[in-house]
Coordinates of C-alpha atoms and ligand atoms in Angstrom, one line a residue:
M137 CA 23.1 7.7 19.0
N138 CA 20.8 9.9 17.0
S139 CA 23.4 12.6 17.0
Q140 CA 25.6 10.5 14.8
K141 CA 23.5 11.5 11.9
K142 CA 24.8 15.0 11.2
N143 CA 22.3 15.7 8.4
G144 CA 19.2 14.9 10.4
P145 CA 16.7 12.1 9.8
V146 CA 17.1 9.8 6.8
V147 CA 14.1 8.2 5.1
L148 CA 14.6 4.8 3.5
K149 CA 12.1 3.7 1.0
G150 CA 11.0 0.0 0.8
V151 CA 7.9 -2.1 0.4
G152 CA 5.3 -2.0 3.1
A153 CA 5.0 -5.8 3.8
S154 CA 2.9 -5.7 6.9
P155 CA 0.9 -2.7 8.1
G156 CA 1.3 -0.7 11.3
I157 CA 3.7 1.7 12.8
A158 CA 6.5 1.0 15.3
I159 CA 9.1 3.2 16.9
G160 CA 12.1 1.8 18.7
P161 CA 15.8 1.2 18.8
A162 CA 17.4 -0.7 15.9
F163 CA 18.9 -4.2 16.5
L164 CA 21.0 -5.3 13.6
I165 CA 21.5 -9.0 13.0
D166 CA 24.4 -9.7 10.8
N167 CA 23.4 -13.0 9.3
L168 CA 25.4 -12.5 6.2
K169 CA 28.9 -12.3 7.4
I170 CA 30.0 -15.7 8.6
K171 CA 33.4 -16.2 7.0
I172 CA 34.0 -19.7 6.0
L173 CA 37.7 -20.6 6.0
R174 CA 39.2 -23.6 4.4
K175 CA 41.3 -25.6 6.8
R176 CA 43.3 -28.7 6.1
I177 CA 42.6 -31.6 8.6
K178 CA 45.3 -34.0 9.6
E179 CA 44.7 -37.6 8.7
G180 CA 44.5 -38.5 12.4
D181 CA 41.9 -35.8 13.1
I182 CA 39.4 -36.6 10.4
D183 CA 37.1 -38.8 12.6
Q184 CA 37.0 -36.0 15.1
E185 CA 36.0 -33.5 12.4
K186 CA 33.3 -35.7 11.2
E187 CA 32.1 -36.1 14.7
R188 CA 32.0 -32.3 15.1
F189 CA 29.8 -32.1 12.0
V190 CA 27.5 -34.8 13.3
R191 CA 27.2 -33.0 16.6
A192 CA 26.3 -29.7 14.8
I193 CA 23.6 -31.6 12.9
T194 CA 22.2 -33.0 16.1
E195 CA 22.2 -29.6 17.7
A196 CA 20.5 -28.1 14.7
E197 CA 17.8 -30.8 14.9
K198 CA 17.3 -30.0 18.6
Q199 CA 16.9 -26.3 17.8
I200 CA 14.4 -26.8 15.0
N201 CA 12.4 -29.3 17.2
R202 CA 12.4 -26.7 19.9
L203 CA 11.1 -24.1 17.5
L204 CA 8.4 -26.5 16.4
T205 CA 7.2 -26.9 20.0
E206 CA 7.3 -23.1 20.6
I207 CA 5.5 -22.2 17.4
P208 CA 2.4 -20.0 18.2
D209 CA -1.0 -21.2 17.2
E210 CA -1.5 -18.7 14.5
L211 CA 1.6 -19.9 12.7
R212 CA 0.9 -23.7 13.1
K213 CA 0.0 -23.8 9.4
H214 CA 3.5 -22.9 8.5
S215 CA 5.1 -25.7 10.6
G216 CA 5.7 -27.7 7.5
I217 CA 8.6 -25.4 6.7
F218 CA 10.5 -26.6 9.8
E219 CA 9.6 -30.2 9.2
T220 CA 11.2 -29.9 5.7
H221 CA 14.3 -28.4 7.4
L222 CA 14.5 -31.3 9.7
L223 CA 14.4 -33.7 6.8
M224 CA 17.0 -31.7 4.9
L225 CA 19.5 -32.0 7.8
K226 CA 19.6 -35.7 7.3
D227 CA 19.3 -35.8 3.6
P228 CA 22.1 -37.9 2.1
M229 CA 22.9 -35.1 -0.4
L230 CA 23.8 -32.9 2.6
Y231 CA 24.7 -35.3 5.4
E232 CA 26.6 -38.2 3.7
R233 CA 28.2 -36.0 1.1
T234 CA 29.6 -33.6 3.7
L235 CA 31.0 -36.5 5.7
K236 CA 32.5 -38.0 2.6
L237 CA 34.2 -34.7 1.6
I238 CA 35.7 -34.3 5.0
S239 CA 37.5 -37.6 4.7
K240 CA 38.2 -37.5 1.0
E241 CA 39.6 -34.0 0.7
K242 CA 40.8 -33.7 4.4
I243 CA 39.0 -30.4 4.9
N244 CA 37.1 -28.9 7.8
A245 CA 33.4 -29.5 8.1
E246 CA 32.4 -25.8 7.4
W247 CA 34.3 -25.9 4.1
A248 CA 32.9 -29.3 3.1
L249 CA 29.4 -28.1 3.9
S250 CA 29.9 -25.0 1.7
K251 CA 31.1 -27.2 -1.2
V252 CA 28.0 -29.4 -0.8
L253 CA 25.8 -26.3 -0.9
D254 CA 27.5 -25.1 -4.1
Y255 CA 27.0 -28.5 -5.7
A256 CA 23.3 -28.5 -4.6
R257 CA 22.8 -25.0 -6.1
E258 CA 24.0 -26.2 -9.4
L259 CA 21.6 -29.1 -9.3
F260 CA 18.7 -27.0 -8.3
E261 CA 19.3 -24.5 -11.0
Q262 CA 18.6 -27.3 -13.6
I263 CA 15.2 -28.2 -12.1
K264 CA 12.4 -27.0 -14.3
D265 CA 9.7 -26.8 -11.6
Q266 CA 10.0 -23.4 -10.2
Y267 CA 8.6 -24.3 -6.8
I268 CA 11.1 -27.1 -6.3
R269 CA 13.9 -25.0 -7.6
E270 CA 13.2 -22.3 -5.1
R271 CA 13.5 -24.8 -2.3
I272 CA 17.2 -24.2 -2.5
E273 CA 16.5 -21.3 -0.1
D274 CA 15.4 -23.8 2.5
L275 CA 18.6 -25.7 2.0
E276 CA 20.6 -22.5 2.3
Y277 CA 18.9 -21.7 5.5
V278 CA 19.6 -25.2 7.0
V279 CA 23.2 -25.0 6.0
Q280 CA 23.5 -21.5 7.6
R281 CA 22.1 -22.8 10.8
V282 CA 24.7 -25.7 10.8
Q283 CA 27.5 -23.3 9.8
N284 CA 26.5 -21.0 12.7
L285 CA 26.8 -23.9 15.1
L286 CA 30.1 -25.1 13.7
S287 CA 31.6 -21.6 13.9
G288 CA 30.3 -21.0 17.4
N289 CA 28.0 -18.2 16.2
P290 CA 24.5 -19.4 17.0
L291 CA 21.5 -17.5 15.7
V292 CA 20.2 -14.8 18.0
D293 CA 17.8 -15.9 20.7
F294 CA 15.3 -13.1 20.7
S295 CA 14.0 -14.0 24.1
Q296 CA 17.3 -12.9 25.6
L297 CA 16.9 -9.3 24.4
E298 CA 16.6 -6.8 27.3
K299 CA 14.2 -4.4 25.7
P300 CA 11.9 -4.3 22.7
V301 CA 13.7 -3.6 19.4
V302 CA 13.2 -3.1 15.7
L303 CA 15.0 -5.9 14.0
V304 CA 17.2 -5.0 11.0
A305 CA 18.6 -7.7 8.8
H306 CA 19.8 -8.3 5.3
D307 CA 17.2 -11.1 5.1
L308 CA 15.2 -13.1 7.6
S309 CA 14.3 -16.7 7.3
P310 CA 10.9 -18.0 8.3
A311 CA 12.5 -19.6 11.4
D312 CA 14.0 -16.2 12.5
T313 CA 10.6 -14.7 12.0
V314 CA 8.7 -17.2 14.0
Q315 CA 11.0 -16.5 17.0
M316 CA 9.9 -12.9 16.8
S317 CA 6.6 -13.7 18.4
K318 CA 8.3 -13.7 21.8
G319 CA 7.2 -10.1 22.4
K320 CA 10.6 -8.4 22.2
I321 CA 10.3 -7.4 18.5
L322 CA 8.4 -4.3 17.6
A323 CA 8.8 -4.6 13.9
F324 CA 11.3 -5.8 11.3
V325 CA 13.0 -4.4 8.2
T326 CA 15.1 -6.2 5.7
D327 CA 17.2 -5.4 2.6
M328 CA 15.8 -8.3 0.7
G329 CA 12.3 -9.5 0.2
S330 CA 9.0 -8.8 -1.4
R331 CA 5.4 -8.7 -0.2
T332 CA 5.0 -12.4 -1.1
S333 CA 8.2 -13.7 0.6
H334 CA 7.6 -16.1 3.4
T335 CA 8.9 -13.6 5.8
A336 CA 6.5 -10.9 4.8
I337 CA 3.6 -13.4 5.0
L338 CA 4.6 -14.4 8.5
G339 CA 5.0 -10.8 9.5
R340 CA 1.4 -10.2 8.5
S341 CA 0.3 -13.4 10.4
L342 CA 2.1 -12.1 13.5
G343 CA 0.7 -8.6 13.1
L344 CA 4.2 -7.1 13.2
P345 CA 4.8 -4.0 11.1
A346 CA 7.4 -4.7 8.4
V347 CA 9.2 -3.1 5.6
V348 CA 11.2 -5.2 3.2
G349 CA 13.2 -4.7 0.0
L350 CA 15.0 -1.7 1.5
E351 CA 18.3 -2.7 -0.3
N352 CA 20.6 -0.6 2.0
A353 CA 19.1 -0.8 5.5
M354 CA 22.1 -2.8 6.9
S355 CA 24.5 -0.2 5.6
S356 CA 22.4 2.9 6.6
I357 CA 21.3 2.0 10.1
L358 CA 23.4 1.7 13.2
S359 CA 22.5 -0.6 16.1
G360 CA 20.7 1.4 18.8
E361 CA 19.6 4.2 16.5
T362 CA 15.9 5.1 16.8
L363 CA 13.8 3.9 13.9
I364 CA 10.3 4.6 12.8
V365 CA 8.9 1.7 10.7
D366 CA 5.8 2.7 8.7
G367 CA 4.6 -0.6 7.3
L368 CA 1.7 1.3 5.6
S369 CA 3.8 3.4 3.3
G370 CA 7.0 1.3 3.2
N371 CA 9.1 4.1 4.8
V372 CA 11.7 3.6 7.5
I373 CA 12.9 6.8 9.2
V374 CA 16.4 6.6 10.7
A375 CA 17.1 8.9 13.7
P376 CA 13.9 10.9 13.5
D377 CA 13.7 14.4 15.1
D378 CA 11.1 15.4 17.6
K379 CA 8.7 16.7 15.0
L380 CA 8.7 13.4 13.1
L381 CA 8.4 11.4 16.3
K382 CA 5.4 13.4 17.3
H383 CA 3.8 13.0 13.8
Y384 CA 4.3 9.3 13.8
N385 CA 3.2 8.8 17.4
E386 CA -0.1 10.4 16.3
K387 CA -0.2 8.3 13.2
Q388 CA 0.4 5.2 15.3
Q389 CA -2.5 6.2 17.6
H390 CA -4.7 6.8 14.6
Y391 CA -3.8 3.4 13.2
I392 CA -4.6 1.7 16.5
R393 CA -8.0 3.4 16.7
Y394 CA -8.6 2.7 13.0
Q395 CA -7.9 -1.0 13.5
L396 CA -10.4 -1.2 16.3
D397 CA -12.9 0.7 14.2
V398 CA -12.3 -1.7 11.3
I399 CA -13.0 -4.7 13.3
R400 CA -16.1 -3.1 14.8
N401 CA -17.7 -1.7 11.7
S402 CA -16.2 -3.1 8.6
N403 CA -18.9 -5.8 8.1
F404 CA -21.8 -3.4 8.2
P405 CA -23.5 -3.1 4.8
A406 CA -22.6 -0.4 2.4
E407 CA -26.2 1.0 2.2
T408 CA -27.1 4.6 2.1
Q409 CA -29.8 6.1 4.4
D410 CA -32.3 5.9 1.5
G411 CA -31.7 2.3 0.9
F412 CA -29.2 2.3 -2.1
R413 CA -26.9 -0.8 -1.7
L414 CA -23.5 -0.8 -3.3
K415 CA -21.2 -3.8 -3.5
I416 CA -17.8 -3.0 -2.1
K417 CA -15.0 -5.3 -3.2
A418 CA -11.3 -5.4 -2.9
N419 CA -8.5 -5.2 -5.5
I420 CA -5.9 -7.8 -4.8
E421 CA -2.6 -8.7 -6.4
F422 CA -1.8 -11.7 -4.2
L423 CA -3.7 -14.7 -2.7
E424 CA -2.3 -13.9 0.7
E425 CA -4.3 -10.7 0.9
I426 CA -7.6 -12.5 1.2
P427 CA -7.9 -12.8 5.1
S428 CA -7.1 -9.1 5.4
I429 CA -9.7 -8.0 2.7
I430 CA -12.4 -10.0 4.5
L431 CA -11.4 -8.4 7.8
H432 CA -11.7 -5.0 6.1
G433 CA -15.3 -5.8 5.0
A434 CA -14.8 -6.7 1.3
E435 CA -17.7 -8.5 -0.3
G436 CA -15.4 -10.4 -2.7
V437 CA -12.7 -9.4 -5.1
G438 CA -13.6 -7.0 -7.9
L439 CA -10.1 -7.0 -9.5
Y440 CA -7.5 -9.7 -9.1
R441 CA -4.5 -8.4 -11.0
S442 CA -3.4 -11.8 -12.1
E443 CA -0.2 -10.5 -13.8
Y444 CA 1.6 -10.4 -10.4
L445 CA 1.9 -14.2 -10.4
Y446 CA 3.7 -13.8 -13.7
L447 CA 5.8 -10.9 -12.5
A448 CA 7.0 -12.8 -9.5
H449 CA 8.7 -15.6 -11.5
K450 CA 11.4 -15.7 -14.1
E451 CA 9.5 -18.4 -16.1
L452 CA 5.9 -18.4 -17.1
P453 CA 3.7 -20.0 -14.4
T454 CA 2.5 -23.4 -15.6
D455 CA -1.1 -24.4 -16.1
E456 CA -1.1 -26.2 -12.8
V457 CA 0.4 -23.3 -10.8
L458 CA -2.2 -20.9 -12.2
F459 CA -5.1 -23.4 -11.6
H460 CA -4.1 -24.0 -8.0
T461 CA -3.7 -20.3 -7.2
Y462 CA -7.1 -19.4 -8.8
K463 CA -8.8 -22.3 -7.2
E464 CA -7.6 -21.2 -3.8
V465 CA -8.7 -17.7 -4.5
A466 CA -12.2 -18.9 -5.5
E467 CA -12.5 -21.3 -2.6
R468 CA -11.3 -18.8 0.0
L469 CA -13.7 -16.1 -1.3
S470 CA -16.7 -18.3 -1.9
P471 CA -19.6 -17.5 -1.9
Y472 CA -18.3 -14.0 -2.7
P473 CA -17.1 -13.5 -6.3
A474 CA -13.5 -13.6 -7.4
T475 CA -13.1 -11.4 -10.4
I476 CA -9.9 -12.6 -12.2
R477 CA -8.5 -10.2 -14.7
T478 CA -6.6 -11.8 -17.5
L479 CA -3.0 -11.0 -17.9
D480 CA -2.3 -7.2 -18.2
I481 CA 1.4 -6.9 -18.9
G482 CA 3.1 -4.5 -21.2
G483 CA 2.8 -0.8 -20.6
D484 CA 4.7 -0.4 -17.3
K485 CA 4.6 -4.0 -16.3
F486 CA 7.1 -6.4 -17.8
V487 CA 7.9 -10.0 -17.2
S488 CA 11.1 -11.6 -18.2
S489 CA 9.3 -14.7 -19.6
V490 CA 7.4 -12.7 -22.2
S491 CA 9.4 -10.8 -24.8
L492 CA 7.6 -7.7 -26.0
G493 CA 10.3 -6.2 -28.0
D494 CA 11.5 -2.6 -27.7
E495 CA 8.6 -0.3 -28.0
I496 CA 8.9 3.5 -28.3
N497 CA 5.6 4.0 -26.5
P498 CA 4.7 0.9 -24.5
A499 CA 1.5 2.4 -22.9
L500 CA 0.1 2.5 -26.5
G501 CA 1.8 -0.8 -27.4
L502 CA 1.5 -4.5 -27.1
R503 CA -0.3 -4.5 -23.8
A504 CA -3.0 -6.5 -21.9
I505 CA -5.6 -8.1 -24.2
R506 CA -3.6 -7.2 -27.3
L507 CA -0.7 -9.2 -26.2
C508 CA -3.0 -12.1 -25.2
L509 CA -4.7 -12.1 -28.6
K510 CA -1.3 -12.1 -30.3
E511 CA 0.0 -14.9 -28.1
P512 CA -3.0 -17.3 -28.0
R513 CA -1.1 -20.1 -26.1
L514 CA -0.3 -17.7 -23.3
F515 CA -3.9 -16.6 -23.2
R516 CA -5.4 -20.1 -23.5
T517 CA -3.3 -21.4 -20.7
Q518 CA -4.7 -18.7 -18.4
L519 CA -8.3 -19.1 -19.6
K520 CA -8.1 -22.8 -19.0
A521 CA -6.9 -22.3 -15.5
I522 CA -9.6 -19.7 -14.7
L523 CA -12.3 -21.9 -16.1
K524 CA -11.1 -24.9 -14.2
A525 CA -11.0 -22.9 -11.0
S526 CA -14.6 -21.7 -11.6
A527 CA -15.8 -25.1 -10.5
Y528 CA -14.7 -24.3 -7.0
G529 CA -16.3 -20.9 -6.3
N530 CA -17.9 -17.8 -7.8
V531 CA -15.4 -16.9 -10.5
R532 CA -15.8 -14.0 -12.9
I533 CA -13.5 -13.2 -15.8
L534 CA -12.5 -9.6 -16.6
F535 CA -10.7 -8.6 -19.8
P536 CA -8.5 -5.5 -19.7
L537 CA -8.0 -2.8 -22.3
I538 CA -10.9 -3.7 -24.6
S539 CA -11.3 -1.0 -27.3
G540 CA -14.1 -2.4 -29.4
K541 CA -16.5 -5.3 -30.2
L542 CA -14.2 -7.2 -32.5
E543 CA -11.8 -7.8 -29.6
I544 CA -14.6 -9.2 -27.5
I545 CA -15.7 -11.5 -30.3
E546 CA -12.1 -12.8 -30.6
V547 CA -11.8 -13.2 -26.8
K548 CA -15.0 -15.2 -26.7
K549 CA -13.8 -17.5 -29.5
H550 CA -10.8 -18.4 -27.4
L551 CA -13.0 -18.9 -24.4
E552 CA -15.5 -21.1 -26.2
E553 CA -12.7 -23.3 -27.7
T554 CA -11.1 -23.6 -24.3
K555 CA -14.5 -24.6 -22.8
E556 CA -14.8 -27.2 -25.5
E557 CA -11.4 -28.7 -24.6
L558 CA -12.5 -29.0 -21.0
W559 CA -15.8 -30.6 -22.0
K560 CA -14.0 -33.2 -24.0
D561 CA -11.7 -34.0 -21.2
G562 CA -14.6 -34.1 -18.7
I563 CA -13.1 -31.3 -16.6
P564 CA -15.8 -29.4 -14.7
F565 CA -16.2 -25.6 -14.9
D566 CA -18.9 -23.0 -14.4
E567 CA -20.7 -23.0 -17.8
D568 CA -22.4 -19.7 -17.0
I569 CA -19.2 -18.0 -15.9
K570 CA -19.7 -14.2 -16.0
L571 CA -17.7 -12.1 -18.4
G572 CA -16.7 -8.5 -17.9
I573 CA -14.6 -6.0 -19.7
M574 CA -12.6 -3.2 -18.3
I575 CA -13.7 0.2 -19.6
E576 CA -10.4 2.0 -19.9
V577 CA -10.0 3.0 -23.5
P578 CA -12.1 6.0 -24.7
T579 CA -13.6 4.2 -27.6
A580 CA -15.0 1.6 -25.2
V581 CA -16.9 4.4 -23.6
V582 CA -18.2 5.7 -26.9
M583 CA -19.2 2.2 -27.9
A584 CA -20.4 1.2 -24.4
D585 CA -24.0 0.6 -25.6
S586 CA -22.9 -1.9 -28.2
L587 CA -20.3 -3.6 -25.9
A588 CA -22.8 -3.9 -23.1
K589 CA -24.8 -6.4 -25.2
E590 CA -21.8 -8.7 -25.4
V591 CA -20.8 -9.1 -21.7
D592 CA -22.3 -9.5 -18.2
F593 CA -20.6 -6.5 -16.5
F594 CA -18.4 -3.5 -17.0
S595 CA -15.6 -2.5 -14.7
I596 CA -14.3 1.1 -15.2
G597 CA -10.5 1.3 -14.9
T598 CA -10.1 5.0 -14.2
N599 CA -6.3 4.7 -13.9
D600 CA -6.0 4.0 -17.6
L601 CA -9.2 5.7 -18.7
I602 CA -7.9 9.0 -17.4
Q603 CA -4.4 8.3 -18.9
Y604 CA -5.8 7.6 -22.3
S605 CA -8.5 10.2 -22.4
L606 CA -6.4 13.1 -21.1
A607 CA -3.3 11.8 -23.0
I608 CA -1.1 11.8 -19.9
D609 CA 1.3 9.0 -19.1
R610 CA 0.3 7.7 -15.7
V611 CA 3.9 6.9 -14.7
N612 CA 5.4 10.2 -15.9
E613 CA 6.0 12.5 -13.0
Y614 CA 6.2 15.6 -15.3
V615 CA 2.6 15.3 -16.3
A616 CA 1.2 13.9 -13.1
H617 CA -0.4 17.2 -12.1
L618 CA -2.6 16.9 -15.2
Y619 CA -4.1 13.6 -14.0
E620 CA -7.6 14.8 -13.1
P621 CA -10.4 12.4 -12.1
L622 CA -12.7 15.5 -11.8
H623 CA -12.2 16.6 -15.4
P624 CA -15.7 17.2 -16.7
G625 CA -14.9 14.9 -19.7
V626 CA -13.9 12.1 -17.3
L627 CA -17.1 12.5 -15.3
R628 CA -19.2 12.4 -18.4
M629 CA -17.4 9.3 -19.6
I630 CA -18.1 7.5 -16.3
H631 CA -21.7 8.6 -16.4
R632 CA -22.2 7.5 -20.0
T633 CA -20.6 4.1 -19.3
V634 CA -22.9 3.4 -16.3
E635 CA -25.9 4.6 -18.2
A636 CA -25.2 2.3 -21.1
A637 CA -24.6 -0.6 -18.8
H638 CA -28.0 0.0 -17.1
E639 CA -29.8 0.4 -20.3
A640 CA -28.5 -3.0 -21.4
G641 CA -29.4 -4.5 -18.0
I642 CA -25.9 -5.2 -16.8
E643 CA -24.0 -3.9 -13.8
A644 CA -21.3 -1.3 -13.8
A645 CA -18.3 -1.4 -11.4
M646 CA -15.3 0.7 -10.9
C647 CA -11.9 -0.7 -9.9
G648 CA -9.5 2.2 -10.7
E649 CA -8.0 4.1 -7.7
M650 CA -10.7 6.7 -7.9
A651 CA -13.1 4.1 -6.5
G652 CA -11.3 4.0 -3.1
E653 CA -10.7 7.7 -2.7
A654 CA -13.1 9.2 -0.2
M655 CA -13.5 12.5 -1.8
Y656 CA -14.9 11.0 -5.0
L657 CA -17.5 8.8 -3.3
P658 CA -20.5 11.2 -3.6
V659 CA -19.8 11.5 -7.3
L660 CA -19.7 7.7 -7.8
L661 CA -22.7 7.2 -5.7
G662 CA -24.6 9.9 -7.5
I663 CA -23.7 8.4 -10.9
G664 CA -25.2 5.1 -9.7
L665 CA -22.3 2.7 -9.9
D666 CA -23.3 -0.8 -8.7
E667 CA -19.9 -1.8 -7.3
L668 CA -16.7 -0.2 -6.2
S669 CA -13.5 -2.3 -5.9
M670 CA -10.5 -0.8 -4.1
N671 CA -7.5 -1.3 -2.0
S672 CA -8.9 -3.1 1.0
L673 CA -7.6 -0.7 3.6
A674 CA -9.8 2.0 2.1
I675 CA -13.0 -0.1 2.4
P676 CA -14.0 0.7 6.0
K677 CA -14.0 4.4 5.5
I678 CA -15.9 4.2 2.2
K679 CA -18.5 1.9 3.7
R680 CA -18.9 4.2 6.6
M681 CA -19.4 7.2 4.4
I682 CA -22.0 5.4 2.3
R683 CA -24.0 4.7 5.4
E684 CA -23.8 8.4 6.4
T685 CA -25.4 9.7 3.2
K686 CA -28.4 9.5 0.9
Q687 CA -28.0 8.5 -2.7
E688 CA -30.6 11.0 -3.9
R689 CA -28.6 13.8 -2.5
C690 CA -25.5 12.6 -4.4
S691 CA -27.4 12.2 -7.6
A692 CA -28.6 15.8 -7.3
L693 CA -25.0 16.8 -6.9
V694 CA -24.0 14.8 -9.9
Q695 CA -26.6 16.5 -12.1
E696 CA -25.0 19.9 -11.2
L697 CA -21.4 18.5 -11.8
L698 CA -22.3 17.1 -15.2
V699 CA -23.1 20.5 -16.6
A700 CA -20.0 22.2 -15.2
S701 CA -17.3 23.0 -17.8
T702 CA -14.1 22.9 -15.7
A703 CA -12.5 20.7 -13.2
Q704 CA -12.1 23.6 -10.9
E705 CA -15.9 24.3 -10.8
I706 CA -16.5 20.6 -10.1
R707 CA -14.0 20.5 -7.3
E708 CA -15.3 23.6 -5.5
N709 CA -18.9 22.3 -5.7
L710 CA -17.8 18.8 -4.5
L711 CA -15.7 20.2 -1.6
E712 CA -18.6 22.2 -0.4
F713 CA -20.8 19.0 -0.5
L714 CA -18.2 17.0 1.3
I715 CA -17.7 19.4 4.1
S716 CA -21.4 19.8 4.8
N717 CA -22.3 16.1 4.3
F718 CA -19.3 14.4 5.8
P719 CA -18.2 16.7 8.6
E720 CA -16.4 14.0 10.5
E721 CA -14.2 13.1 7.5
F722 CA -13.8 16.5 5.9
N723 CA -14.4 19.1 8.5
S724 CA -13.3 17.9 12.0
S725 CA -10.7 19.8 13.9
Q726 CA -8.3 17.0 13.0
G727 CA -9.6 17.1 9.4
M728 CA -8.6 13.5 8.9
Y729 CA -9.6 10.0 9.6
P730 CA -7.1 7.3 8.6
D731 CA -7.9 5.8 5.3
F732 CA -4.6 4.1 4.4
S733 CA -5.5 4.0 0.8
G734 CA -1.9 4.3 -0.1
R735 CA -1.7 8.1 0.5
D736 CA -0.5 9.7 3.7
M737 CA -3.6 10.2 5.6
Y738 CA -2.4 13.6 6.7
S739 CA -2.7 15.0 3.3
L740 CA -6.4 15.0 2.7
S741 CA -6.0 18.1 0.6
P742 CA -7.7 17.7 -2.7
Ligands
PEP107 C1 -7.2 0.9 -14.1 O1 -6.6 1.1 -15.2 O2 -7.9 1.7 -13.6 C2 -7.0 -0.4 -13.5 C3 -7.7 -0.8 -12.4 O3 -6.1 -1.3 -14.0 P1 -4.5 -1.2 -13.7 O4 -4.3 -0.1 -12.7 O5 -4.1 -2.5 -13.3 O6 -4.0 -0.8 -15.1
MG108 MG1 -5.8 -0.6 -16.3

């Protein structure tokens, strides 16, 4: 089948929803194309048509009940989805209404059911509560199951598959996904979906590699074609050649070994041979990542990018939605800290619910804390939710893009007033909640000694600090090559920030991407950062490297790097250090150990 692709392998780019690598034949499930036809039913056949509909509902109930009994233990917590589906089948809005339409309009059950779904969609659209509004997806799923039964096109029974396959679908419902645990599915890929869709969450629970949001998988893949699914990078390779197969077979083996290593070693402490202890935390965007970050050895969350909750919805999340999410984050991480960063939108992140106007230069525009201070209601809603959640765990607040002391004073004013409101209402919160600022604007570095007196910790955001200090747009591919964490000016800024924090008796963390990249670790250790927060998949390797070295050796290296005048000099010196101090990571015959920090592990080149 591979030969059908005249131009060789095709790479489709999506979102890695569940990590791992799978290689196998594609199996397309065409769950989009049931054509519903309108048919007129003769007066004398109406009862029969109604009976057909009732039988389909009964059969759907049986199928869902069967699914409920077969549900594997690790997915039991999701069984409520199917119980809801069972209730929907008999909900008068669906059941009675369809029966009534069949007799009133003398139409076939399929058509009546489609009309009922259209009507329900209109009603759901008017509902203000986003969570309830989105339940239309469950109703759509239930209707599809019944439509499949009516039209004699039942959903695929995966247990009947002859050999293991990679499932390709436009979209997959939670119920489809649950059936995948039967051992015949190697991975799944879908056109629709995001990392937070139910399907992606279930994929992670099942440990199946998955790529979602591919948009054109169904139109680009033929059934039976070999696919490589790389759930780590979000790539799907259609009809790979032998070279790619070999590459990915190796990558798959590395990943398997890596996973074993993760489980064995990830919870060992991040302590150097001379007793220097670093806190290693994870950056998260979603609540669902917590089990995985703990597995990877994170000692809490150093950066929760809270804006993703806003990005995921068309409307602003309510006070309650924010509170429940933050509370869950705090509870699930406790006693480890949950560092919640307040809204950082603007720049390259936009939400439809907040209008920012047209900006010529959004990276220098109404972004992050500036937006929050301009829109106090937006800010206060979030502060209130964070404070309320602080009663349920170890919550810290982190403010992004702080450029000077006046902003901190203003932020604190909002915080104090929000605390007062909670006091008045008798709502509990952590009165000593720790406050931190992101150091990502050059003036914050210059003023670090003064800012350190105002807060409990710093967290260096190198992604932005490098962007703003070297004047390069971090999302502009034309200047990407100028992005240089080893620029002597950047190293001196990091050094100065940590020094100022320590002089003031507060801790300095780093949560930019630099913190999770193995090659910079000796520099960060030598500078004396107290905490590194990173993509959780990078944690095991970073922790292991910390255990392999001595802090005093790294700090001697840093003394040399700080007097260098070019990035090239620093890089050469650092590479020499890496090769002699971390031979397994930087000098083995393979020259690689999987770090899955978002880069292809095969390109360890600096
Ligand atoms: C940073 O700027 O380094 C950072 C961690 O924040 P973000 O990447 O979300 O801007
Ligand atoms: Mg930033």
